Amino acid sequence: MTFTKTTEQSSKYEHLEKMTVEELLFNINQEDQTVPFAVEKALPQIEKLVTEIVSKMKSGGRLFYIGAGTSGRLGIVDASECPPTFGVPFDLVNGIIAGGDKAIRRAVENAEDDSKQAWIDLQEHNISENDVVIGIAASGTTPYVIGGLEVCNQKNISTGSISCNAGSPLSQTAKFPIEVIVGPEFVTGSSRMKAGTAQKLVLNMISTATMIQLGKVKGNKMVDMQLSNKKLVDRGVKMIQAEIPVTYEQAEELLKTQGSVRKAVDFYSTKQ
């Protein structure tokens, strides 16, 4: 199969600088609307990877995202949101970016071109066969990401990938590849746009579906969420009230003493 970077192909829009603000926004939105349909086509691939992650986590494994630039930042965002949303340990889902934490805010020159550094970074987390490593790269060609997955494969560590070009080197490296083909960007080559949106949607699916399968959601509620601000405490109180016959004040006290919605409801039930 001939590999073509459709993410690098010329935009179908010309003379962007001559467009009005209204025209720019309309056309960007038109392109953005195509992304969910591209993700839909990849659902069977996403299902296979999520199934693998759930199996590994039920055996004590963890999930790692590795990427560079926008892709690396998106992995970090998804990983960092899992503990407050689902009440899981901070090191269950991990985001690693080429160039280290300083690359979250500023680009680190040539970091993505080092094919050996990802494995070095993963070793700092005592990576093992119980874990799953997902490489994220819109182009599907980033050496940092591909090099990391190659070593993981050698070490019998499950590997997945999220990319936006068909038949990329990254997809050929990963055991569970996901390809979301979004086509040329509105601004030629700016893969932080449609490709970034596609990656974010897939990451949402992976982490959310995994956590639900692990029992971190009850009904449709985040019963294990961290109570880190007043809004979340209020939400938790109302969730408790929806489950058991208590006043707002009683639910608030239960939440305070038990620490989570799930524990509050379970505690109340055992006392009845």
Short mmCIF file of C-alpha atoms in Angstrom, two decimals:
data_model
loop_
_atom_site.label_atom_id
_atom_site.label_comp_id
_atom_site.label_asym_id
_atom_site.label_seq_id
_atom_site.Cartn_x
_atom_site.Cartn_y
_atom_site.Cartn_z
CA MET A 1 0.00 0.00 0.00
CA THR A 2 1.33 3.41 -0.95
CA PHE A 3 1.49 5.71 2.06
CA THR A 4 0.16 9.22 1.47
CA LYS A 5 -0.05 11.91 4.14
CA THR A 6 -3.51 13.28 3.46
CA THR A 7 -3.09 15.46 6.56
CA GLU A 8 -0.32 17.29 4.65
CA GLN A 9 -2.19 17.73 1.38
CA SER A 10 -3.23 21.20 0.28
CA SER A 11 -6.42 22.66 1.74
CA LYS A 12 -9.40 22.72 -0.60
CA TYR A 13 -9.86 26.37 0.39
CA GLU A 14 -7.83 29.08 -1.29
CA HIS A 15 -6.91 32.66 -0.33
CA LEU A 16 -7.86 32.32 3.33
CA GLU A 17 -6.48 35.78 4.04
CA LYS A 18 -9.18 37.27 1.78
CA MET A 19 -12.07 35.65 3.68
CA THR A 20 -14.20 37.59 6.13
CA VAL A 21 -14.39 36.42 9.73
CA GLU A 22 -17.84 34.99 8.99
CA GLU A 23 -16.50 33.05 6.01
CA LEU A 24 -13.53 31.73 7.98
CA LEU A 25 -15.68 30.50 10.84
CA PHE A 26 -18.28 28.95 8.53
CA ASN A 27 -15.69 27.06 6.50
CA ILE A 28 -13.77 25.84 9.54
CA ASN A 29 -17.05 24.61 10.99
CA GLN A 30 -17.93 22.85 7.74
CA GLU A 31 -14.67 20.94 7.93
CA ASP A 32 -15.09 20.17 11.63
CA GLN A 33 -18.46 18.56 10.95
CA THR A 34 -16.77 15.81 8.95
CA VAL A 35 -14.68 14.61 11.89
CA PRO A 36 -17.29 12.57 13.84
CA PHE A 37 -18.14 10.64 10.69
CA ALA A 38 -14.47 9.80 10.20
CA VAL A 39 -14.31 8.61 13.82
CA GLU A 40 -17.42 6.47 13.28
CA LYS A 41 -15.62 4.50 10.57
CA ALA A 42 -12.89 3.65 13.07
CA LEU A 43 -15.22 2.31 15.79
CA PRO A 44 -14.32 -1.37 15.18
CA GLN A 45 -10.62 -0.50 15.66
CA ILE A 46 -11.37 1.51 18.79
CA GLU A 47 -13.41 -1.38 20.21
CA LYS A 48 -10.50 -3.82 19.83
CA LEU A 49 -8.12 -1.48 21.63
CA VAL A 50 -10.53 -0.69 24.48
CA THR A 51 -11.18 -4.41 24.98
CA GLU A 52 -7.44 -4.98 25.30
CA ILE A 53 -7.04 -2.09 27.77
CA VAL A 54 -9.88 -3.31 29.97
CA SER A 55 -8.42 -6.81 30.04
CA LYS A 56 -4.98 -5.51 31.04
CA MET A 57 -6.34 -3.14 33.69
CA LYS A 58 -8.42 -5.87 35.27
CA SER A 59 -5.13 -7.71 35.71
CA GLY A 60 -3.50 -4.72 37.37
CA GLY A 61 -2.14 -2.98 34.28
CA ARG A 62 -1.96 0.70 33.40
CA LEU A 63 -2.45 2.83 30.28
CA PHE A 64 0.19 5.10 28.77
CA TYR A 65 -0.17 7.66 26.02
CA ILE A 66 2.97 8.81 24.21
CA GLY A 67 3.09 11.62 21.66
CA ALA A 68 4.77 14.80 20.52
CA GLY A 69 3.40 18.33 20.16
CA THR A 70 -0.39 18.56 19.95
CA SER A 71 -0.76 14.77 20.08
CA GLY A 72 1.32 14.55 23.24
CA ARG A 73 -0.64 17.35 24.90
CA LEU A 74 -3.95 15.70 24.07
CA GLY A 75 -2.78 12.48 25.72
CA ILE A 76 -1.76 14.39 28.83
CA VAL A 77 -5.15 16.13 28.99
CA ASP A 78 -7.03 12.85 28.78
CA ALA A 79 -4.82 11.15 31.35
CA SER A 80 -5.01 14.04 33.81
CA GLU A 81 -8.80 14.09 33.71
CA CYS A 82 -9.25 10.44 34.67
CA PRO A 83 -8.50 10.74 38.43
CA PRO A 84 -10.95 13.60 39.15
CA THR A 85 -13.64 12.18 36.89
CA PHE A 86 -13.48 8.52 37.87
CA GLY A 87 -11.65 8.53 41.22
CA VAL A 88 -8.81 6.35 39.96
CA PRO A 89 -5.15 6.60 41.06
CA PHE A 90 -3.19 9.33 39.29
CA ASP A 91 -0.81 6.79 37.78
CA LEU A 92 -3.44 4.48 36.25
CA VAL A 93 -3.59 6.53 33.04
CA ASN A 94 -0.40 8.39 32.11
CA GLY A 95 0.43 10.94 29.43
CA ILE A 96 4.03 11.29 28.23
CA ILE A 97 5.15 13.98 25.79
CA ALA A 98 8.35 14.20 23.77
CA GLY A 99 10.59 16.77 25.39
CA GLY A 100 9.19 16.27 28.89
CA ASP A 101 6.76 18.40 30.87
CA LYS A 102 8.25 21.67 29.60
CA ALA A 103 7.00 20.68 26.13
CA ILE A 104 3.41 20.95 27.38
CA ARG A 105 3.64 24.74 27.06
CA ARG A 106 6.47 25.29 24.62
CA ALA A 107 7.76 23.25 21.71
CA VAL A 108 11.06 21.48 22.40
CA GLU A 109 13.25 21.49 19.30
CA ASN A 110 13.82 18.09 17.66
CA ALA A 111 12.25 16.19 20.58
CA GLU A 112 9.91 14.26 18.31
CA ASP A 113 12.79 13.10 16.11
CA ASP A 114 14.47 11.01 18.84
CA SER A 115 13.37 7.43 18.24
CA LYS A 116 14.97 6.13 21.46
CA GLN A 117 13.70 8.63 24.03
CA ALA A 118 10.13 7.32 24.40
CA TRP A 119 11.32 4.00 25.77
CA ILE A 120 13.62 5.81 28.18
CA ASP A 121 10.65 7.89 29.33
CA LEU A 122 8.46 4.81 29.73
CA GLN A 123 11.10 3.03 31.79
CA GLU A 124 10.84 5.77 34.41
CA HIS A 125 7.34 4.42 35.11
CA ASN A 126 8.50 0.79 35.44
CA ILE A 127 6.57 -0.20 32.32
CA SER A 128 5.73 -3.91 32.11
CA GLU A 129 3.81 -6.54 30.15
CA ASN A 130 0.73 -5.73 32.21
CA ASP A 131 0.50 -2.27 30.65
CA VAL A 132 -0.80 -0.83 27.37
CA VAL A 133 0.99 1.93 25.44
CA ILE A 134 -0.86 4.03 22.87
CA GLY A 135 1.16 6.12 20.44
CA ILE A 136 -0.57 9.27 19.22
CA ALA A 137 0.60 10.99 16.02
CA ALA A 138 -1.59 12.66 13.43
CA SER A 139 0.94 11.99 10.66
CA GLY A 140 1.66 8.45 11.79
CA THR A 141 5.36 9.05 11.18
CA THR A 142 6.73 10.58 14.40
CA PRO A 143 10.02 8.79 15.28
CA TYR A 144 9.59 9.34 19.04
CA VAL A 145 6.26 7.52 18.99
CA ILE A 146 7.14 4.77 16.54
CA GLY A 147 10.42 4.03 18.33
CA GLY A 148 8.62 3.71 21.63
CA LEU A 149 6.07 1.25 20.27
CA GLU A 150 8.75 -0.81 18.54
CA VAL A 151 10.53 -1.48 21.82
CA CYS A 152 7.20 -2.17 23.56
CA ASN A 153 6.44 -4.80 20.93
CA GLN A 154 9.83 -6.39 21.55
CA LYS A 155 9.06 -6.47 25.28
CA ASN A 156 5.61 -8.05 24.70
CA ILE A 157 3.80 -4.91 25.86
CA SER A 158 0.43 -4.27 24.18
CA THR A 159 0.54 -1.32 21.79
CA GLY A 160 -2.12 0.84 20.18
CA SER A 161 -2.02 3.94 18.02
CA ILE A 162 -4.15 6.90 16.96
CA SER A 163 -3.27 8.50 13.63
CA CYS A 164 -5.01 10.29 10.78
CA ASN A 165 -3.35 8.85 7.66
CA ALA A 166 -4.13 5.47 6.13
CA GLY A 167 -1.44 2.81 6.25
CA SER A 168 1.09 4.89 8.18
CA PRO A 169 4.31 3.47 9.66
CA LEU A 170 2.77 3.98 13.10
CA SER A 171 -0.29 1.90 12.23
CA GLN A 172 1.96 -0.83 10.89
CA THR A 173 3.89 -0.83 14.16
CA ALA A 174 0.98 -0.88 16.63
CA LYS A 175 -0.77 -4.13 17.49
CA PHE A 176 -4.08 -2.27 17.80
CA PRO A 177 -3.98 0.66 15.34
CA ILE A 178 -6.73 3.25 15.04
CA GLU A 179 -6.89 5.36 11.87
CA VAL A 180 -9.25 8.34 11.62
CA ILE A 181 -8.89 9.71 8.10
CA VAL A 182 -9.94 13.35 8.28
CA GLY A 183 -8.33 14.52 5.04
CA PRO A 184 -6.59 17.86 4.35
CA GLU A 185 -6.81 20.56 6.99
CA PHE A 186 -8.45 23.98 6.51
CA VAL A 187 -5.00 25.50 6.94
CA THR A 188 -2.71 23.18 5.01
CA GLY A 189 -0.80 20.87 7.34
CA SER A 190 -2.26 22.30 10.57
CA SER A 191 -3.04 18.96 12.17
CA ARG A 192 -4.01 20.59 15.46
CA MET A 193 -7.36 21.24 13.73
CA LYS A 194 -9.40 18.32 12.37
CA ALA A 195 -6.77 15.72 13.24
CA GLY A 196 -6.48 17.09 16.77
CA THR A 197 -10.25 17.08 17.16
CA ALA A 198 -10.40 13.48 15.95
CA GLN A 199 -7.70 12.42 18.40
CA LYS A 200 -9.54 14.12 21.26
CA LEU A 201 -12.79 12.36 20.38
CA VAL A 202 -11.06 8.97 20.25
CA LEU A 203 -9.26 9.58 23.54
CA ASN A 204 -12.58 10.49 25.17
CA MET A 205 -14.02 7.22 23.91
CA ILE A 206 -11.07 5.12 25.04
CA SER A 207 -10.83 6.42 28.60
CA THR A 208 -14.58 6.75 29.20
CA ALA A 209 -15.52 3.34 27.82
CA THR A 210 -12.65 1.75 29.74
CA MET A 211 -13.65 3.33 33.05
CA ILE A 212 -17.29 2.35 32.59
CA GLN A 213 -16.20 -1.23 31.91
CA LEU A 214 -14.14 -1.10 35.10
CA GLY A 215 -17.22 -0.12 37.11
CA LYS A 216 -16.33 3.54 37.69
CA VAL A 217 -19.77 4.74 36.56
CA LYS A 218 -23.12 3.68 37.99
CA GLY A 219 -26.20 4.23 35.86
CA ASN A 220 -24.90 7.30 34.08
CA LYS A 221 -23.30 9.00 37.08
CA MET A 222 -19.66 9.61 38.05
CA VAL A 223 -20.11 8.02 41.47
CA ASP A 224 -16.39 7.90 42.22
CA MET A 225 -15.50 11.45 41.13
CA GLN A 226 -13.20 13.55 43.31
CA LEU A 227 -14.98 16.27 45.26
CA SER A 228 -12.49 18.98 44.39
CA ASN A 229 -14.77 22.04 44.26
CA LYS A 230 -18.20 23.32 45.33
CA LYS A 231 -19.79 22.52 41.99
CA LEU A 232 -18.78 18.88 42.23
CA VAL A 233 -19.86 18.63 45.86
CA ASP A 234 -23.28 20.00 44.92
CA ARG A 235 -23.51 17.56 42.03
CA GLY A 236 -22.55 14.71 44.35
CA VAL A 237 -25.17 15.70 46.92
CA LYS A 238 -27.90 15.72 44.28
CA MET A 239 -26.74 12.35 42.96
CA ILE A 240 -27.08 10.92 46.45
CA GLN A 241 -30.56 12.40 46.82
CA ALA A 242 -31.56 10.75 43.55
CA GLU A 243 -30.59 7.37 45.00
CA ILE A 244 -31.72 7.49 48.63
CA PRO A 245 -34.47 9.38 50.59
CA VAL A 246 -32.45 12.02 52.43
CA THR A 247 -32.45 15.81 52.67
CA TYR A 248 -29.83 17.95 51.00
CA GLU A 249 -28.12 18.51 54.34
CA GLN A 250 -28.13 14.80 55.18
CA ALA A 251 -26.73 13.93 51.76
CA GLU A 252 -24.04 16.57 52.15
CA GLU A 253 -23.01 15.13 55.51
CA LEU A 254 -22.90 11.61 54.09
CA LEU A 255 -20.75 12.81 51.24
CA LYS A 256 -18.41 14.62 53.60
CA THR A 257 -17.95 11.66 55.93
CA GLN A 258 -17.83 8.88 53.29
CA GLY A 259 -15.82 10.69 50.61
CA SER A 260 -17.72 9.66 47.47
CA VAL A 261 -21.22 9.24 46.12
CA ARG A 262 -20.83 5.49 45.86
CA LYS A 263 -19.60 5.11 49.42
CA ALA A 264 -22.28 7.43 50.77
CA VAL A 265 -25.08 5.45 49.15
CA ASP A 266 -23.58 2.11 50.16
CA PHE A 267 -23.11 3.31 53.75
CA TYR A 268 -26.71 4.48 53.98
CA SER A 269 -27.98 1.19 52.52
CA THR A 270 -26.10 -0.89 55.09
CA LYS A 271 -27.69 1.10 57.92
CA GLN A 272 -31.25 0.48 56.79
#
